[in-house]
Coordinates of C-alpha atoms in Angstrom, one line a residue:
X1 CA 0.0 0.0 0.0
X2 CA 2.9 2.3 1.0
X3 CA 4.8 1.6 -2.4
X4 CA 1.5 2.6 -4.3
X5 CA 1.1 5.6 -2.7
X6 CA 4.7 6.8 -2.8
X7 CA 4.0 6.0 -6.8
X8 CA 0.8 7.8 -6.6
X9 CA 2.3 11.2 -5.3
X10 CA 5.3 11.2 -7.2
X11 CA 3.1 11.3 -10.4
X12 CA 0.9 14.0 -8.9
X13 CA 4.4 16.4 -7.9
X14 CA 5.9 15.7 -11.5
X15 CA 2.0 16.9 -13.6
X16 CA 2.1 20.0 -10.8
X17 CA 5.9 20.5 -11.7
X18 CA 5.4 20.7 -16.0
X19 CA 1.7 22.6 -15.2
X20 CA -0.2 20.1 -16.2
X21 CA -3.2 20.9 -12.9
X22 CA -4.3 24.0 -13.6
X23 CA -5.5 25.9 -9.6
X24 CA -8.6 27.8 -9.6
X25 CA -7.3 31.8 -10.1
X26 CA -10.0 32.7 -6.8
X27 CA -7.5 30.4 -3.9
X28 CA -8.1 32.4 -0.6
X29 CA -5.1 33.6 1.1
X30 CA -5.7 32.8 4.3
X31 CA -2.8 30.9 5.3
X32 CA 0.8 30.7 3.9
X33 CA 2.0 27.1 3.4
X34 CA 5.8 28.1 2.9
X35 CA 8.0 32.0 1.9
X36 CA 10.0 30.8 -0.7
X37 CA 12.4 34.1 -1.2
X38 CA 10.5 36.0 0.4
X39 CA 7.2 35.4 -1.3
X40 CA 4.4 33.8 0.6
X41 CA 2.9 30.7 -0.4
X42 CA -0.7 29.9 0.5
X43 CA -1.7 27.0 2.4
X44 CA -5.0 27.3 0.4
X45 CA -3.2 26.5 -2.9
X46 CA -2.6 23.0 -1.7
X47 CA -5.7 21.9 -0.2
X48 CA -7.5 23.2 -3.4
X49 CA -5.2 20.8 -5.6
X50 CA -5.8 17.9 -3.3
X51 CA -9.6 18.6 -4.0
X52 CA -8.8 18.5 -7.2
X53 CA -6.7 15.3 -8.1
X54 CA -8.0 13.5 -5.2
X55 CA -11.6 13.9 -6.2
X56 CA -13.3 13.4 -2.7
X57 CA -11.2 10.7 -1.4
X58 CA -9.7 11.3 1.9
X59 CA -5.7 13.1 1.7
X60 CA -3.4 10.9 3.4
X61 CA -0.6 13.6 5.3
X62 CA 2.0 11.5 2.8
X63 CA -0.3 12.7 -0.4
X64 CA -0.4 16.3 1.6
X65 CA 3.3 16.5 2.2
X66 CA 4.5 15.6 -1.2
X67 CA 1.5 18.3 -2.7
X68 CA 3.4 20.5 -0.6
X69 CA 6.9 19.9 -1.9
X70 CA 5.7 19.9 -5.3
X71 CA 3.8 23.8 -5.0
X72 CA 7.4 24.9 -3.6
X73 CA 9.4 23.8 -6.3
X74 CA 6.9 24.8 -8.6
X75 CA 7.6 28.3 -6.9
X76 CA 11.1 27.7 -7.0
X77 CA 10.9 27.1 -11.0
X78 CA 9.1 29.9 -11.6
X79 CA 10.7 32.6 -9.9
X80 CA 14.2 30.9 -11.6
X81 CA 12.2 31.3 -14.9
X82 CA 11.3 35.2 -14.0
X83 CA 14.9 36.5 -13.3
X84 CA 16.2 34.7 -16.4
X85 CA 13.8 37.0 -18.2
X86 CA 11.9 34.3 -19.7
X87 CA 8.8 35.7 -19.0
X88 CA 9.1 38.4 -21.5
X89 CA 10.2 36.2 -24.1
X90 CA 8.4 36.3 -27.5
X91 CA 7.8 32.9 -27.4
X92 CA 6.2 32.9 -23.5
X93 CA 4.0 35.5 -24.5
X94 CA 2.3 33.8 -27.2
X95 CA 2.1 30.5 -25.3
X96 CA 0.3 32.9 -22.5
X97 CA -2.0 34.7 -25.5
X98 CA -2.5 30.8 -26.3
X99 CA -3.8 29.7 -23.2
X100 CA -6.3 32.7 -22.1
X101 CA -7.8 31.7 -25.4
X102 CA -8.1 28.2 -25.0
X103 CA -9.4 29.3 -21.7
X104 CA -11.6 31.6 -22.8
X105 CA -13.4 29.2 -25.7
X106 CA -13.3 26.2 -22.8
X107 CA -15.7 28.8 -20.8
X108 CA -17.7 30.0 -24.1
X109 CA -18.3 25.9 -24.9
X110 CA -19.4 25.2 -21.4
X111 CA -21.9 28.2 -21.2
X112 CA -23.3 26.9 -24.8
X113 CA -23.9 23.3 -23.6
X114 CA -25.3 25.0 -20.4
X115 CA -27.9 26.8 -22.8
X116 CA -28.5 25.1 -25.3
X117 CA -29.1 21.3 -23.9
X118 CA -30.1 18.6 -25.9
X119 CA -34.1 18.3 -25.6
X120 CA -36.1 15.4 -26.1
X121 CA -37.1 16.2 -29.8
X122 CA -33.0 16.6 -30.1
X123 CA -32.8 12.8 -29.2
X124 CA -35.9 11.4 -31.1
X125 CA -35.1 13.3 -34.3
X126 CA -31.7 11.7 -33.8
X127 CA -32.4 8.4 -32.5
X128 CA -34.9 8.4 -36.1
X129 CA -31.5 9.4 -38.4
X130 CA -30.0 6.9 -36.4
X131 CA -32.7 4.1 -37.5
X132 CA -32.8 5.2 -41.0
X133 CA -29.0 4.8 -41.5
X134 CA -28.4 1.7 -40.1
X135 CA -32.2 0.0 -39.6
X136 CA -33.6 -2.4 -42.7
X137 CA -33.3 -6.3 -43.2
X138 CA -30.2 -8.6 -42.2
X139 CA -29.7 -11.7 -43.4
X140 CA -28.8 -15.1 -42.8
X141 CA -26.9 -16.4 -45.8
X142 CA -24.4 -19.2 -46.8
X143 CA -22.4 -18.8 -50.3
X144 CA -19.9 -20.9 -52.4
X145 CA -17.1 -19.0 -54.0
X146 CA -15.4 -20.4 -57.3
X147 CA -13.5 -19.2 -59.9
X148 CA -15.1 -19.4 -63.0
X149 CA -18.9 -19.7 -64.1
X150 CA -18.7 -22.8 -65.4
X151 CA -17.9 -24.1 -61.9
X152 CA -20.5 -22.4 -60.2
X153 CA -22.9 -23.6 -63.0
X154 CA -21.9 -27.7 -62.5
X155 CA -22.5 -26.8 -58.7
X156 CA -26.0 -25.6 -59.1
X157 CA -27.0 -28.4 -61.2
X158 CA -25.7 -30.6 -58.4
X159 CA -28.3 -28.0 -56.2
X160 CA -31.0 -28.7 -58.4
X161 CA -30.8 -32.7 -58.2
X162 CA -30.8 -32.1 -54.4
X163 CA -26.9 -32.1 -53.1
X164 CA -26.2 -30.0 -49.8
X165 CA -25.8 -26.5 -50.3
X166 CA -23.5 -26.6 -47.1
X167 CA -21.6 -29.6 -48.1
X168 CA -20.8 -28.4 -51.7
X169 CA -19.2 -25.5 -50.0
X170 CA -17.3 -27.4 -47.6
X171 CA -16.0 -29.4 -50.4
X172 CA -15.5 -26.5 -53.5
X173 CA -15.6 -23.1 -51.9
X174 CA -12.3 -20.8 -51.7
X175 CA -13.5 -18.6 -49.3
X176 CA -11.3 -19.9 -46.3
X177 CA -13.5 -18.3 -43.8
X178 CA -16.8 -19.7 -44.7
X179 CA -15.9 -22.7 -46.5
X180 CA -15.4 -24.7 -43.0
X181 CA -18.7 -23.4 -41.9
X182 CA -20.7 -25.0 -44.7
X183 CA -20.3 -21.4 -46.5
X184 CA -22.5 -20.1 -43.6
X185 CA -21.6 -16.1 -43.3
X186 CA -24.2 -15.3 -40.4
X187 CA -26.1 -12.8 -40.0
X188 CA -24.9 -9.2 -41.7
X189 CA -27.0 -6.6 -43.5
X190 CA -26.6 -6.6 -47.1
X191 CA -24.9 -3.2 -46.8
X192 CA -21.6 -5.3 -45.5
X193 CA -21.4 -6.9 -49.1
X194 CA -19.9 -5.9 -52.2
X195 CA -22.8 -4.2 -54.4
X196 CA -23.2 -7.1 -56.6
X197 CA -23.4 -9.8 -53.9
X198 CA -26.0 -7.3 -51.7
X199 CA -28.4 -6.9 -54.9
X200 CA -28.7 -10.9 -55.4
X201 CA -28.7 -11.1 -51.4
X202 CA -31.6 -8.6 -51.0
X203 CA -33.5 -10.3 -54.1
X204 CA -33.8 -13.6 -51.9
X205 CA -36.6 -14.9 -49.7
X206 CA -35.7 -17.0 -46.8
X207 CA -34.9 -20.5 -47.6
X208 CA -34.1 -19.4 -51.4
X209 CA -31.3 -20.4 -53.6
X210 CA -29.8 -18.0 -56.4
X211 CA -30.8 -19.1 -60.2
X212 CA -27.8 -18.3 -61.4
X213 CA -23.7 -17.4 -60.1
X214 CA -23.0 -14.1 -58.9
X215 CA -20.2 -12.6 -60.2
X216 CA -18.2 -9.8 -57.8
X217 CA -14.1 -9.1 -57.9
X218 CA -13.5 -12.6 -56.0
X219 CA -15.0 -14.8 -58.5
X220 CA -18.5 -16.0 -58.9
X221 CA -20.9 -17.2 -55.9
X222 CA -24.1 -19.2 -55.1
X223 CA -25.8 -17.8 -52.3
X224 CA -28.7 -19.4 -50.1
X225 CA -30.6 -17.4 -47.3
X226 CA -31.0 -19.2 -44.1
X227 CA -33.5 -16.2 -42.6
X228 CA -34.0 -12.7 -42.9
X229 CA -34.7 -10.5 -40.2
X230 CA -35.4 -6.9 -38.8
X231 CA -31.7 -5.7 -38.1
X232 CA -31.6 -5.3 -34.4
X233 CA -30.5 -1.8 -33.2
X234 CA -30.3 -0.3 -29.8
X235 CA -32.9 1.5 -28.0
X236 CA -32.6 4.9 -27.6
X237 CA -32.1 5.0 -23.9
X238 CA -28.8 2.7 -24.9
X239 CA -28.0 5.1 -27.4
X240 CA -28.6 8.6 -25.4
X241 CA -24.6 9.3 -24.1
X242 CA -23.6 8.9 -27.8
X243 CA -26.3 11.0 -29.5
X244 CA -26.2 13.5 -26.8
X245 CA -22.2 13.9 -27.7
X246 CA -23.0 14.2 -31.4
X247 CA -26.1 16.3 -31.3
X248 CA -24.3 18.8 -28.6
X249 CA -21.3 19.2 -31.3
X250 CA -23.4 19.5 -34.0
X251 CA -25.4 22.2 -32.2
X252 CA -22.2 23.6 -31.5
X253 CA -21.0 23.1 -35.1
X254 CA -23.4 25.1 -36.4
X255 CA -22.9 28.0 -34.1
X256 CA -19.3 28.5 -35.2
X257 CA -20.9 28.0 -38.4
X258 CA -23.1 31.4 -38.0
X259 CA -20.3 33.4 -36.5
X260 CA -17.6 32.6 -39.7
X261 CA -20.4 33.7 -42.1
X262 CA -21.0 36.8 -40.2
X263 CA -17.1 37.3 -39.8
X264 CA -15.2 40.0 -42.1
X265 CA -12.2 37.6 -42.9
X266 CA -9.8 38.9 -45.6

């Protein structure tokens, strides 16, 4: 316990060290932690990062100590940055200009999200998109690949006189996948097909055999449909975290939209 703890802190001292925990700018100074050259240090500053990366779990005094050595050197760093002059640096200046933006548009997202929330015509409207892209039929099929048509044609007059769909595939198909399986491909929608294999697919009833080879870019195919099927989507409560994430930046989208077209850009 002791080993991941010391692991834990000296994580949390190296982020405070390269800035990566940003403190709140409103710390009360009600209490000085440490003068480090002369400069006064505010006890406050550390119990507000605690809060922070500790996220309601108690603070050990080890966790506290080490926040504590980490805020000093962090003082130490800075004020070693600051007589160097590096604070007036070109470059410093623009990372500075850099962040208050990102700040600023951080604060400017949050207040849009805050009014303008996704309403419950927002997630029916997109739960409905949702269903029209991916809803429709699925099928069951099983298929035998060969190379040539006149193969595939000597295998469906074998059909015809009553072989096994599955064991003709096992025996002749070259699709290593299937073949095995009795050329079964399980369920998929047709959309997961090549074009030519998803118009013969959709043109089948359940139980049905194709008259005649399919030809795609891997050679020429039977296919027979096991079962077809409503595709089986989510519900919309399943689906709410994900469409509230897409509706929210499209709404948000279209609000940066509005503000380029009314922009003067040259």
């Amino acid at each position: 316990m002791k080993k991941t703890l010391s692991a834990t802190t000296t994580a949390l001292s190296a982020a405070l060290l390269l800035g990566a925990l940003a403190l709140p700018a409103s710390v009360a100074q009600a209490q000085n932690l440490a003068v480090v050259n002369g400069k006064p240090i505010p006890t406050a500053r550390v119990d507000a990062l605690a809060r922070q990366v500790l996220r309601g779990q108690p603070p050990t005094p080890e966790i506290m100590e080490e926040l504590k050595q980490a805020v000093i050197d962090r003082e130490l760093l800075a004020q070693e940055a600051r007589r160097q002059g590096l604070a007036a640096t070109p470059e410093y200046r623009a990372q500075i200009e850099f962040a208050q933006e990102s700040l600023l548009i951080r604060e400017l997202v949050t207040r849009f999200q805050e009014t303008n929330p996704v309403t419950d015509a927002d997630f029916q409207e997109g739960y409905q998109r949702f269903v029209a892209a991916n809803g429709g039929k699925e099928y069951h099929a099983r298929h035998i690949l060969v190379a040539t048509e006149a193969e595939a044609l000597a295998l469906l007059a074998q059909l015809k006189k009553g072989a096994k769909f599955d064991a003709l595939a096992k025996q002749h198909s070259k699709d290593p996948g299937s073949a095995p399986r009795g050329g079964d491909l399980d369920w998929a929608p047709a959309q997961g097909y090549v074009p030519e294999f998803a118009a013969a697919l959709q043109a089948l009833g359940k139980g049905q055999t194709s008259e005649a080879p399919v030809q795609t870019q891997f050679g020429w195919h039977l296919i027979q449909v096991e079962d077809v099927r409503d595709i089986q989507l989510p519900s919309l409560d399943d689906l709410k975290p994900q469409l509230a994430q897409e509706i929210g930046q499209h709404k948000f989208e279209e609000f940066q939209k509005n503000l380029r077209a009314k922009a003067k850009i040259k």
